[in-house]
mmCIF file of N, CA and C and ligand atoms in Angstrom:
data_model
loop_
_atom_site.group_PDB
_atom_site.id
_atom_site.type_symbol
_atom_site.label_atom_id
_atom_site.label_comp_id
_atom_site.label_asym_id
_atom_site.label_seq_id
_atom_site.Cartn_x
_atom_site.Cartn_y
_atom_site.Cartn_z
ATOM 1 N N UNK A 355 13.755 -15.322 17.270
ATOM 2 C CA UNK A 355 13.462 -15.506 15.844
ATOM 3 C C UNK A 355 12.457 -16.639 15.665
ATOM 4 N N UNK A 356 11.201 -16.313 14.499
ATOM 5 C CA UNK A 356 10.420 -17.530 14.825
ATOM 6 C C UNK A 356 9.868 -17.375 13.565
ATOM 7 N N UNK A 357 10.413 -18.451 12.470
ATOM 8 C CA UNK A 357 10.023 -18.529 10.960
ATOM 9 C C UNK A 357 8.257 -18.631 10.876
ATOM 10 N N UNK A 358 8.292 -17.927 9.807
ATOM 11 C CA UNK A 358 6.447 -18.763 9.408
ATOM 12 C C UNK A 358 6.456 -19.811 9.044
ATOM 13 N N UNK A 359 5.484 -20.586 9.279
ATOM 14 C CA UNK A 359 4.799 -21.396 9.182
ATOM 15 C C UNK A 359 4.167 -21.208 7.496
ATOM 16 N N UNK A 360 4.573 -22.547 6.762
ATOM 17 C CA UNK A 360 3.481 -23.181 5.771
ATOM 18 C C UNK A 360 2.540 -22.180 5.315
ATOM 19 N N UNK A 361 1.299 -22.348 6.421
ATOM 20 C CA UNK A 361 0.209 -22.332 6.910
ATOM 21 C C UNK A 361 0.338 -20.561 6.719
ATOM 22 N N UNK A 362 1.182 -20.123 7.412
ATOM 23 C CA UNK A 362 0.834 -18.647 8.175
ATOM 24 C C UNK A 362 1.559 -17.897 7.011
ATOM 25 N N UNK A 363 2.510 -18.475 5.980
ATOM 26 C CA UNK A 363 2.736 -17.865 4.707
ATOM 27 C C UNK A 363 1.354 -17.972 3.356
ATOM 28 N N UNK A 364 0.794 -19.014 3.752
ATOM 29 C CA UNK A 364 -0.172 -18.970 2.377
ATOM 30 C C UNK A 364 -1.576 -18.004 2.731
ATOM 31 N N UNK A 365 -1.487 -18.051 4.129
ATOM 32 C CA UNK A 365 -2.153 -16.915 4.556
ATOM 33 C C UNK A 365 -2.183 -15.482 3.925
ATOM 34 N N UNK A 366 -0.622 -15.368 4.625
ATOM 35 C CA UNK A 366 -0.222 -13.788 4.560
ATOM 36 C C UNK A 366 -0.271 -13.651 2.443
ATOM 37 N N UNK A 367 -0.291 -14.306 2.011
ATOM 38 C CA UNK A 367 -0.016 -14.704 0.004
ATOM 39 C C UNK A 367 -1.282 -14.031 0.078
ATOM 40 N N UNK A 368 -2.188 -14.744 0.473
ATOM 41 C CA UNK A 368 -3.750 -14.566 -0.402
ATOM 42 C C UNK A 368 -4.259 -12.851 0.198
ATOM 43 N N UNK A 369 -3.759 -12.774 1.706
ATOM 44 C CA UNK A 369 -3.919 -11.483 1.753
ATOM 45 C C UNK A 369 -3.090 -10.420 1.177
ATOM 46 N N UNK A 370 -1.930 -10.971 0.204
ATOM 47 C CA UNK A 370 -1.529 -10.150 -0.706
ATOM 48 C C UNK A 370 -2.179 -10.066 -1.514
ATOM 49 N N UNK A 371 -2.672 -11.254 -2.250
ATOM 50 C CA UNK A 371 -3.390 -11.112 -3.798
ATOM 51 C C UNK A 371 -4.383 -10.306 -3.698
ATOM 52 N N UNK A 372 -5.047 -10.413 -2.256
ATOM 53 C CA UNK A 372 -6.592 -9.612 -2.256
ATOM 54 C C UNK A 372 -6.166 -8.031 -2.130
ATOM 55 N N UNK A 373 -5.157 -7.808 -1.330
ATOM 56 C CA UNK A 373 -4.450 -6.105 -1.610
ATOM 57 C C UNK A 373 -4.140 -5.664 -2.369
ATOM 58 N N UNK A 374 -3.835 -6.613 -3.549
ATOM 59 C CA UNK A 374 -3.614 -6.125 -4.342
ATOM 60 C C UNK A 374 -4.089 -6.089 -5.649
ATOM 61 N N UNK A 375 -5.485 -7.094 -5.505
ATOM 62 C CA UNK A 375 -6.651 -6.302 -6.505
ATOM 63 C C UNK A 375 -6.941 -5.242 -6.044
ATOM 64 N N UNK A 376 -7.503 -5.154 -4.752
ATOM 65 C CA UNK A 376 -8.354 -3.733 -4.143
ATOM 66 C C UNK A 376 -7.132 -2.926 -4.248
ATOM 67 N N UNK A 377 -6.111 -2.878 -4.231
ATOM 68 C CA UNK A 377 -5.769 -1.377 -4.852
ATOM 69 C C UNK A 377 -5.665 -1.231 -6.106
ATOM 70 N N UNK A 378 -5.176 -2.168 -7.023
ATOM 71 C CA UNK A 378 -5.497 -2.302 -8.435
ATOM 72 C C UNK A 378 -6.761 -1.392 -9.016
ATOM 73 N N UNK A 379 -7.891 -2.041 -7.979
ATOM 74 C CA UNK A 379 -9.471 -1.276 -8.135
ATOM 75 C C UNK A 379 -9.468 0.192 -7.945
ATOM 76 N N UNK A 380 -8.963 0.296 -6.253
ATOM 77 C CA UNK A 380 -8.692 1.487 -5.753
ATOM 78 C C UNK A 380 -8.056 3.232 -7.002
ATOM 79 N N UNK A 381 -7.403 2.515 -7.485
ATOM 80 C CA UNK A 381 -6.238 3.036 -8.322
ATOM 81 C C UNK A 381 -7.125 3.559 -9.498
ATOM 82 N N UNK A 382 -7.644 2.421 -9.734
ATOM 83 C CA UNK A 382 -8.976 2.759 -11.367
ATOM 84 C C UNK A 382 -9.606 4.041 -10.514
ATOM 85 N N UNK A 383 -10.484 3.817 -9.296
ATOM 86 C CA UNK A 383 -11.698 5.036 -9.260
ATOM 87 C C UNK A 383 -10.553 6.273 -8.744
ATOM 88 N N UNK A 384 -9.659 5.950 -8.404
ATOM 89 C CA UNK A 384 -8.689 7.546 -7.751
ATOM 90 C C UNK A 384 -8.459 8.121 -9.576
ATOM 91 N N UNK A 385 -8.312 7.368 -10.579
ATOM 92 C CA UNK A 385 -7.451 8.090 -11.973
ATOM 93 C C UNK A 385 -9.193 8.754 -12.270
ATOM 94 N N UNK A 386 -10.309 8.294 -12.465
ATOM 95 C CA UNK A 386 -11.197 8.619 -12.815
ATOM 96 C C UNK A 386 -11.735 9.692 -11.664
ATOM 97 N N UNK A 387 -11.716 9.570 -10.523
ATOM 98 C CA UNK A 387 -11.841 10.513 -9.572
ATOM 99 C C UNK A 387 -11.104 11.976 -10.012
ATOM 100 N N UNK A 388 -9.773 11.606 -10.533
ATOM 101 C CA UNK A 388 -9.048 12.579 -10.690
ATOM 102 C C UNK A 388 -8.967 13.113 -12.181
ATOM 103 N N UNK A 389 -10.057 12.603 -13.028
ATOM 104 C CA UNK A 389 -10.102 12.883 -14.351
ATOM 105 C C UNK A 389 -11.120 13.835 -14.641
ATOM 106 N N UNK A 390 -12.004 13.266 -13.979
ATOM 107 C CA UNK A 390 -13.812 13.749 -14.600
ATOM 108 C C UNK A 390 -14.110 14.842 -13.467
ATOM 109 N N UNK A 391 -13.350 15.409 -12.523
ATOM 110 C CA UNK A 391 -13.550 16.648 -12.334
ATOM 111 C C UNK A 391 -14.087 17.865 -13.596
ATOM 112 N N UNK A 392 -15.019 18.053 -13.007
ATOM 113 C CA UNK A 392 -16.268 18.909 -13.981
ATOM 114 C C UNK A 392 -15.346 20.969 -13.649
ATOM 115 N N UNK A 393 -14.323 21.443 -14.268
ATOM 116 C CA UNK A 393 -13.822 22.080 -13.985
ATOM 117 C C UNK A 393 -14.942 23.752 -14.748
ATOM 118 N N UNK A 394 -15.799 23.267 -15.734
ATOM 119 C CA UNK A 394 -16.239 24.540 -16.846
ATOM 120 C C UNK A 394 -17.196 25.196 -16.022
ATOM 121 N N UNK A 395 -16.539 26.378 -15.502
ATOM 122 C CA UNK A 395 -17.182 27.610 -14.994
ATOM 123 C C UNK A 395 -18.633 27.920 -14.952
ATOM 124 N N UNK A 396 -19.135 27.952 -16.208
ATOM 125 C CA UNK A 396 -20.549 27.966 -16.409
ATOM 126 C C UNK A 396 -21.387 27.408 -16.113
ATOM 127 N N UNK A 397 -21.184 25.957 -15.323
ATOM 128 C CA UNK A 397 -21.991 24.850 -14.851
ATOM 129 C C UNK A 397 -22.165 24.885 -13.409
ATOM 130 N N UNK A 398 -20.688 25.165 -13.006
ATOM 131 C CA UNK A 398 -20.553 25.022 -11.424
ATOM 132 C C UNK A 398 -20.517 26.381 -11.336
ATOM 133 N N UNK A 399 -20.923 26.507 -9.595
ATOM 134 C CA UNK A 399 -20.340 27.641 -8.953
ATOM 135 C C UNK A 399 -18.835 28.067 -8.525
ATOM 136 N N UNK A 400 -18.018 29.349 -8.144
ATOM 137 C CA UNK A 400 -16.934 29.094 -7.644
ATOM 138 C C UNK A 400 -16.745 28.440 -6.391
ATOM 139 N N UNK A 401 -17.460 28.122 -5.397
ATOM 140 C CA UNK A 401 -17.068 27.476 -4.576
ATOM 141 C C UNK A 401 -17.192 25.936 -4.773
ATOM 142 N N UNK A 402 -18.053 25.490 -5.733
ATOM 143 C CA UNK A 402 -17.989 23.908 -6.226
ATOM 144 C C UNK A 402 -16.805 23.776 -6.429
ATOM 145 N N UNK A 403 -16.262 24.807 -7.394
ATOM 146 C CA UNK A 403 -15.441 24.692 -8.271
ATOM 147 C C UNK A 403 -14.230 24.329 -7.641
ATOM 148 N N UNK A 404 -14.130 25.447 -6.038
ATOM 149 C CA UNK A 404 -12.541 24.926 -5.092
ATOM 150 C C UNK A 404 -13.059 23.477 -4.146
ATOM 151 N N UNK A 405 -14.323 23.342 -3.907
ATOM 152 C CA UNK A 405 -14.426 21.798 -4.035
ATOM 153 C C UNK A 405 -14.180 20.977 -4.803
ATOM 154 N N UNK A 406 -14.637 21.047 -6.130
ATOM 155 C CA UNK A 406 -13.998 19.718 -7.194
ATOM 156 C C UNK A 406 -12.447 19.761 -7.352
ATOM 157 N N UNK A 407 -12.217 20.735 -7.064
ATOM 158 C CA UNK A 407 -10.114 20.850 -7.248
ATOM 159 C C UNK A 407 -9.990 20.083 -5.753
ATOM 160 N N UNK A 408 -10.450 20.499 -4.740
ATOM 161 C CA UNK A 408 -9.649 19.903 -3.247
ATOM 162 C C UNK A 408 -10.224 18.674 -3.459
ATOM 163 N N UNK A 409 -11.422 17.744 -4.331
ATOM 164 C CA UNK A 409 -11.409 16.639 -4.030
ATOM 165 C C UNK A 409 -10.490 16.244 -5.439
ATOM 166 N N UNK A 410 -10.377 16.668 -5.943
ATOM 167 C CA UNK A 410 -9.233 16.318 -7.480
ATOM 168 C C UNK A 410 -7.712 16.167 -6.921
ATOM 169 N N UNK A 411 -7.477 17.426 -6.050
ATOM 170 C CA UNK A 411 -6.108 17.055 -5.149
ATOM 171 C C UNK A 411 -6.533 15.483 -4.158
ATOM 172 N N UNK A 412 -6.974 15.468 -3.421
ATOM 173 C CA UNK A 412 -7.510 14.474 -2.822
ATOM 174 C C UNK A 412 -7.192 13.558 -3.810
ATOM 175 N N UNK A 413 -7.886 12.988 -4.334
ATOM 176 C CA UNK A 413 -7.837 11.936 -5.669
ATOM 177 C C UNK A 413 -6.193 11.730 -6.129
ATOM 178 N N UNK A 414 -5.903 12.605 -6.206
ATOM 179 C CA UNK A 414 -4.484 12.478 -7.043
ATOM 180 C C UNK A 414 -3.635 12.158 -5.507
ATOM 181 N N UNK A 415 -3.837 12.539 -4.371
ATOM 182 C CA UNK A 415 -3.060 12.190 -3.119
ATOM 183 C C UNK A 415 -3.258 10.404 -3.136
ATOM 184 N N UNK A 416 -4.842 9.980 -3.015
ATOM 185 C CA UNK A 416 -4.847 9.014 -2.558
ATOM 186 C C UNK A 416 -4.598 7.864 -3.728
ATOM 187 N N UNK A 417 -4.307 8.629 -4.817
ATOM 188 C CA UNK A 417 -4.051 7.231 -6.122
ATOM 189 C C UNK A 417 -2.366 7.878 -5.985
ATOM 190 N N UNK A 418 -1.505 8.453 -5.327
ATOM 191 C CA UNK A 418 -0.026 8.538 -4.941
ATOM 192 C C UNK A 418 0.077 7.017 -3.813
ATOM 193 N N UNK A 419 -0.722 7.471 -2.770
ATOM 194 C CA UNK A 419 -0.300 6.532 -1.626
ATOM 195 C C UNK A 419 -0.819 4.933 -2.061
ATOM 196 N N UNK A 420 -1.568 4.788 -2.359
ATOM 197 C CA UNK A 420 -2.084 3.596 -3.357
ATOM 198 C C UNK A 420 -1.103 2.727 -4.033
ATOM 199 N N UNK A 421 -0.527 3.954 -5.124
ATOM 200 C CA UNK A 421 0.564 3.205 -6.059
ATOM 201 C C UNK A 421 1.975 2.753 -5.212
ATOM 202 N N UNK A 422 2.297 3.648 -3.965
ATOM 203 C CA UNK A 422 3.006 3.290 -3.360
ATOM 204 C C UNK A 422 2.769 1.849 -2.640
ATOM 205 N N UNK A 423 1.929 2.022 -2.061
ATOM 206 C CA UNK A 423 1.571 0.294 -1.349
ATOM 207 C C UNK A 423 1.321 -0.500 -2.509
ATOM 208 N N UNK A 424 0.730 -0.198 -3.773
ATOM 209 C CA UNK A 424 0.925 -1.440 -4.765
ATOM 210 C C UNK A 424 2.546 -1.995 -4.628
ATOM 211 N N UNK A 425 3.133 -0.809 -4.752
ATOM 212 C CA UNK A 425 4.377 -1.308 -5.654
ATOM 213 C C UNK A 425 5.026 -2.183 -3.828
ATOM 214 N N UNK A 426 4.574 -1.723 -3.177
ATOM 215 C CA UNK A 426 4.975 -3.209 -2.332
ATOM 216 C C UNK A 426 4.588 -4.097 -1.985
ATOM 217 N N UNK A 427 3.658 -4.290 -2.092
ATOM 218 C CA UNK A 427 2.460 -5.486 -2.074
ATOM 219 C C UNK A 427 3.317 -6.376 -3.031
ATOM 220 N N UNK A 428 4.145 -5.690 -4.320
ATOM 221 C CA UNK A 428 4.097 -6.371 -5.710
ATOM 222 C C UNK A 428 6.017 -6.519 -5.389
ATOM 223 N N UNK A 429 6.168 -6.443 -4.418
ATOM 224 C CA UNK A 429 7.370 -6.648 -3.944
ATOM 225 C C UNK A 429 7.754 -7.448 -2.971
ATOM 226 N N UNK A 430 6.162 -8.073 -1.680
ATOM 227 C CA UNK A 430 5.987 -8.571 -0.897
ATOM 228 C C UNK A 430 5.744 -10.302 -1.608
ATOM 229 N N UNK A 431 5.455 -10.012 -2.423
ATOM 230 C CA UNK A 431 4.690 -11.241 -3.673
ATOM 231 C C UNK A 431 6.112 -11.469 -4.303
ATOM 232 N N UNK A 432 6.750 -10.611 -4.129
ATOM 233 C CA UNK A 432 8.109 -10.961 -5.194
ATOM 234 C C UNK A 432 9.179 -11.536 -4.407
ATOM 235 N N UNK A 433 9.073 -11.437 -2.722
ATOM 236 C CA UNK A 433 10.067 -12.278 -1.689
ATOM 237 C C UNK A 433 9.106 -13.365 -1.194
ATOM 238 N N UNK A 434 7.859 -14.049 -1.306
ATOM 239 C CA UNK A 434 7.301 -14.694 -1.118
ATOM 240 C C UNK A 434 7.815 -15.917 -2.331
ATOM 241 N N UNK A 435 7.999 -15.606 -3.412
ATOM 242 C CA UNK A 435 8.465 -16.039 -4.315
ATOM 243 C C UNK A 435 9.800 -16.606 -4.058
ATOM 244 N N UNK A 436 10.346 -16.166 -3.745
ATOM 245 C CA UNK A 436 12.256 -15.804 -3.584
ATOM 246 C C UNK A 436 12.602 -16.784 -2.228
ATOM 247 N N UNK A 437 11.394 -17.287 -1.459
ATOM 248 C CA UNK A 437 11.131 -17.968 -0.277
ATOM 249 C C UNK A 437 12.379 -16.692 0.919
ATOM 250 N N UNK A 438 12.020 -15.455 0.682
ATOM 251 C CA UNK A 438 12.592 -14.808 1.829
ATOM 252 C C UNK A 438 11.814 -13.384 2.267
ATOM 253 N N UNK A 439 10.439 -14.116 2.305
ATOM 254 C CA UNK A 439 9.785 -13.128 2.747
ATOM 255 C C UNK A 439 9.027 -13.337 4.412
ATOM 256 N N UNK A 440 9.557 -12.046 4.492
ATOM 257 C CA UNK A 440 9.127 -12.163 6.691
ATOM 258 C C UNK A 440 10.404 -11.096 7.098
ATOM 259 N N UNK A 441 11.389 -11.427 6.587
ATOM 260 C CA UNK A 441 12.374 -10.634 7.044
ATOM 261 C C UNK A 441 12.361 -9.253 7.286
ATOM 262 N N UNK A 442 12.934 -8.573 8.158
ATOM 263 C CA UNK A 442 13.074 -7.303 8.031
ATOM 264 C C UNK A 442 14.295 -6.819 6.566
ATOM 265 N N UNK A 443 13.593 -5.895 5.915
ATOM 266 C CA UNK A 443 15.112 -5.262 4.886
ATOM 267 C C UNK A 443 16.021 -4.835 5.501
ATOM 268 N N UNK A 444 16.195 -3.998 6.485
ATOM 269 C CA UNK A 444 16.892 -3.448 7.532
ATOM 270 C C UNK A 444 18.306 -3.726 8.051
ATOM 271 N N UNK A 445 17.310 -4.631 9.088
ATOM 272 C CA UNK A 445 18.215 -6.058 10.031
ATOM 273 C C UNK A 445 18.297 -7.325 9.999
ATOM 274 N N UNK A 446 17.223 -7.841 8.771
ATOM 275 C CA UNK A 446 17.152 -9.091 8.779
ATOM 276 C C UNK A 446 16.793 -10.500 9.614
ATOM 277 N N UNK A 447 16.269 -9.587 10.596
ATOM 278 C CA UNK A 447 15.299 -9.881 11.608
ATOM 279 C C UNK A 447 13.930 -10.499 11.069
ATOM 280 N N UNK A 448 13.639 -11.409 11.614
ATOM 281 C CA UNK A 448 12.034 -11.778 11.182
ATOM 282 C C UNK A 448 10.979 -10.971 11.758
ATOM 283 N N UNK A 449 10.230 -10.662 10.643
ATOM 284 C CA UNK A 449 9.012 -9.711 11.566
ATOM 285 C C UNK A 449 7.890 -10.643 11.844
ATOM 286 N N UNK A 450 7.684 -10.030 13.024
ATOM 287 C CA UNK A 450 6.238 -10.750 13.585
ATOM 288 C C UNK A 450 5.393 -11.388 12.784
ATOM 289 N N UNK A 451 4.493 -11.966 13.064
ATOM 290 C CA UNK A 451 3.045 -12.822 12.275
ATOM 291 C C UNK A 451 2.268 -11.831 12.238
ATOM 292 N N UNK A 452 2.217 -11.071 13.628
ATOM 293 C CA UNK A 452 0.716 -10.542 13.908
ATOM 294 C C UNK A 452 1.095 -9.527 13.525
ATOM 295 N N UNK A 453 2.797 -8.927 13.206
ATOM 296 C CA UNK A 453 2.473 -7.845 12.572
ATOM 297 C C UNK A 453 2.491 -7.841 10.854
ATOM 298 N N UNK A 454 2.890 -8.667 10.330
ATOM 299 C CA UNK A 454 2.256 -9.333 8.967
ATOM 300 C C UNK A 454 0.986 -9.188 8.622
ATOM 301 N N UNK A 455 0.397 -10.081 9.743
ATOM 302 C CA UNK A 455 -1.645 -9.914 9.349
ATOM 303 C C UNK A 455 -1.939 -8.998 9.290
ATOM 304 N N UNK A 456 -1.157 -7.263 9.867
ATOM 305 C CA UNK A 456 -2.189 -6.174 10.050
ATOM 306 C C UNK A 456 -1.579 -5.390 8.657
ATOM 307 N N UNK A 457 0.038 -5.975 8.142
ATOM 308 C CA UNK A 457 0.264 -4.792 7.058
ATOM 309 C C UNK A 457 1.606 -6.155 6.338
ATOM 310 N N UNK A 458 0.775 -6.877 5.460
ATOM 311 C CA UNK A 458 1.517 -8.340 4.726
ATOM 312 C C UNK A 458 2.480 -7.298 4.360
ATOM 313 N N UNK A 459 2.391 -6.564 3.552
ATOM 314 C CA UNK A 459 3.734 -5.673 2.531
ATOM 315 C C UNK A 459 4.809 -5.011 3.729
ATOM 316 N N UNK A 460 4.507 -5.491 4.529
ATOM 317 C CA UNK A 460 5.597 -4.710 5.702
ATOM 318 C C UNK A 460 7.465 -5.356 4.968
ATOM 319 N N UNK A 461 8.140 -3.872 4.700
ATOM 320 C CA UNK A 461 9.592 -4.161 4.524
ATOM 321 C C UNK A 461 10.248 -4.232 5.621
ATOM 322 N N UNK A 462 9.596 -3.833 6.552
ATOM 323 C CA UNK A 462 10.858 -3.365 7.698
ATOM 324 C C UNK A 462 10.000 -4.165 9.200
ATOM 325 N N UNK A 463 11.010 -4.047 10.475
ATOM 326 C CA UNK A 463 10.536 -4.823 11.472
ATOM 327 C C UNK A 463 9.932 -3.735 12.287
ATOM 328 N N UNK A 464 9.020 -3.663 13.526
ATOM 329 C CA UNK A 464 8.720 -2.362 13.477
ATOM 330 C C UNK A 464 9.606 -1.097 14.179
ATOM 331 N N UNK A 465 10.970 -1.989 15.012
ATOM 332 C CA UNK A 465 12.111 -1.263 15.610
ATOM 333 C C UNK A 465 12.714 -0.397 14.440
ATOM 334 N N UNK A 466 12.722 -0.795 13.432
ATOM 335 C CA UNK A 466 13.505 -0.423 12.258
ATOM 336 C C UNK A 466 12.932 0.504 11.677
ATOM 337 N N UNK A 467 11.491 0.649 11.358
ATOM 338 C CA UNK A 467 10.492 1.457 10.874
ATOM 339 C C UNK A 467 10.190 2.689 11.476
ATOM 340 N N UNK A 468 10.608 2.427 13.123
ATOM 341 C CA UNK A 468 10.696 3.688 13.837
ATOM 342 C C UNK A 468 11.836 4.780 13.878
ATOM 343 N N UNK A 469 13.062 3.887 13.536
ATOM 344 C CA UNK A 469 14.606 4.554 13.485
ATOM 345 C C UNK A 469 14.134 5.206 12.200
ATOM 346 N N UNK A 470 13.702 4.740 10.765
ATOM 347 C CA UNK A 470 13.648 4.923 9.869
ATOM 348 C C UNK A 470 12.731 6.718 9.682
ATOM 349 N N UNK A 471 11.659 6.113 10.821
ATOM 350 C CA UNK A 471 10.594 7.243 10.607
ATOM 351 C C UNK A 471 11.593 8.618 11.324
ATOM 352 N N UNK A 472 12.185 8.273 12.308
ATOM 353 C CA UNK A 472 13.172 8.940 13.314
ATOM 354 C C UNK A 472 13.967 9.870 12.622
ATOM 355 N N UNK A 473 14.621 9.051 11.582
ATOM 356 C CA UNK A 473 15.866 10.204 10.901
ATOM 357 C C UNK A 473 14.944 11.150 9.648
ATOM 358 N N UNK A 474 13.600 10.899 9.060
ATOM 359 C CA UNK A 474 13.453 11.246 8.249
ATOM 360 C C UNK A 474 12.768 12.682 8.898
HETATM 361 ZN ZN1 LIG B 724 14.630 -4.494 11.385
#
């Protein structure tokens, strides 16, 4: 077990705040991505047309997975707060640093994430 550091929490903070403008951002061009699809027949061809839908599905996929990592980013910010963020939800295990730096919103440790992925 090996707590963060000061240092290696105000880190992992700011690379929350910055994840979570850019998906904030992200989120704006996926709703407009998924709005202004040009659907009126007369303009486009039919095959535009099953292009602007598969990138409209697209759009609506990637502003799903988006809102999902917001809402933990905005949950990662909310045990940073709570001074009990690092932990696994799981086991309560501390998760790594280095695996922090690659994914701050991490809930789980990555033993746990695999059982998790395992039963589903
Ligand atoms: Zn765990």
């Amino acid at each position: 077990m090996s707590e963060l550091k000061a240092s290696q929490l105000t880190d992992l903070k700011n690379h929350l705040d910055e994840l979570q403008q850019q998906l904030e951002a992200f989120l704006n061009l996926d709703e407009v991505a998924a709005e202004t699809v040009d659907l009126d027949q007369g303009k486009v061809g039919r095959l535009s047309r099953i292009d602007a839908l598969q990138q409209q599905a697209m759009a609506q996929a990637s502003g799903e997975a988006h809102k999902q990592q917001l809402v933990q980013v905005h949950r990662a910010l909310h045990r940073i707060e709570e001074g009990h963020y690092g932990y696994c939800e799981e086991c309560g295990e501390t998760i790594p640093f280095a695996r922090l730096q690659v994914q701050p919103e991490s809930d789980f440790c990555v033993k746990c994430l695999q059982a998790l992925e395992d039963a589903s």
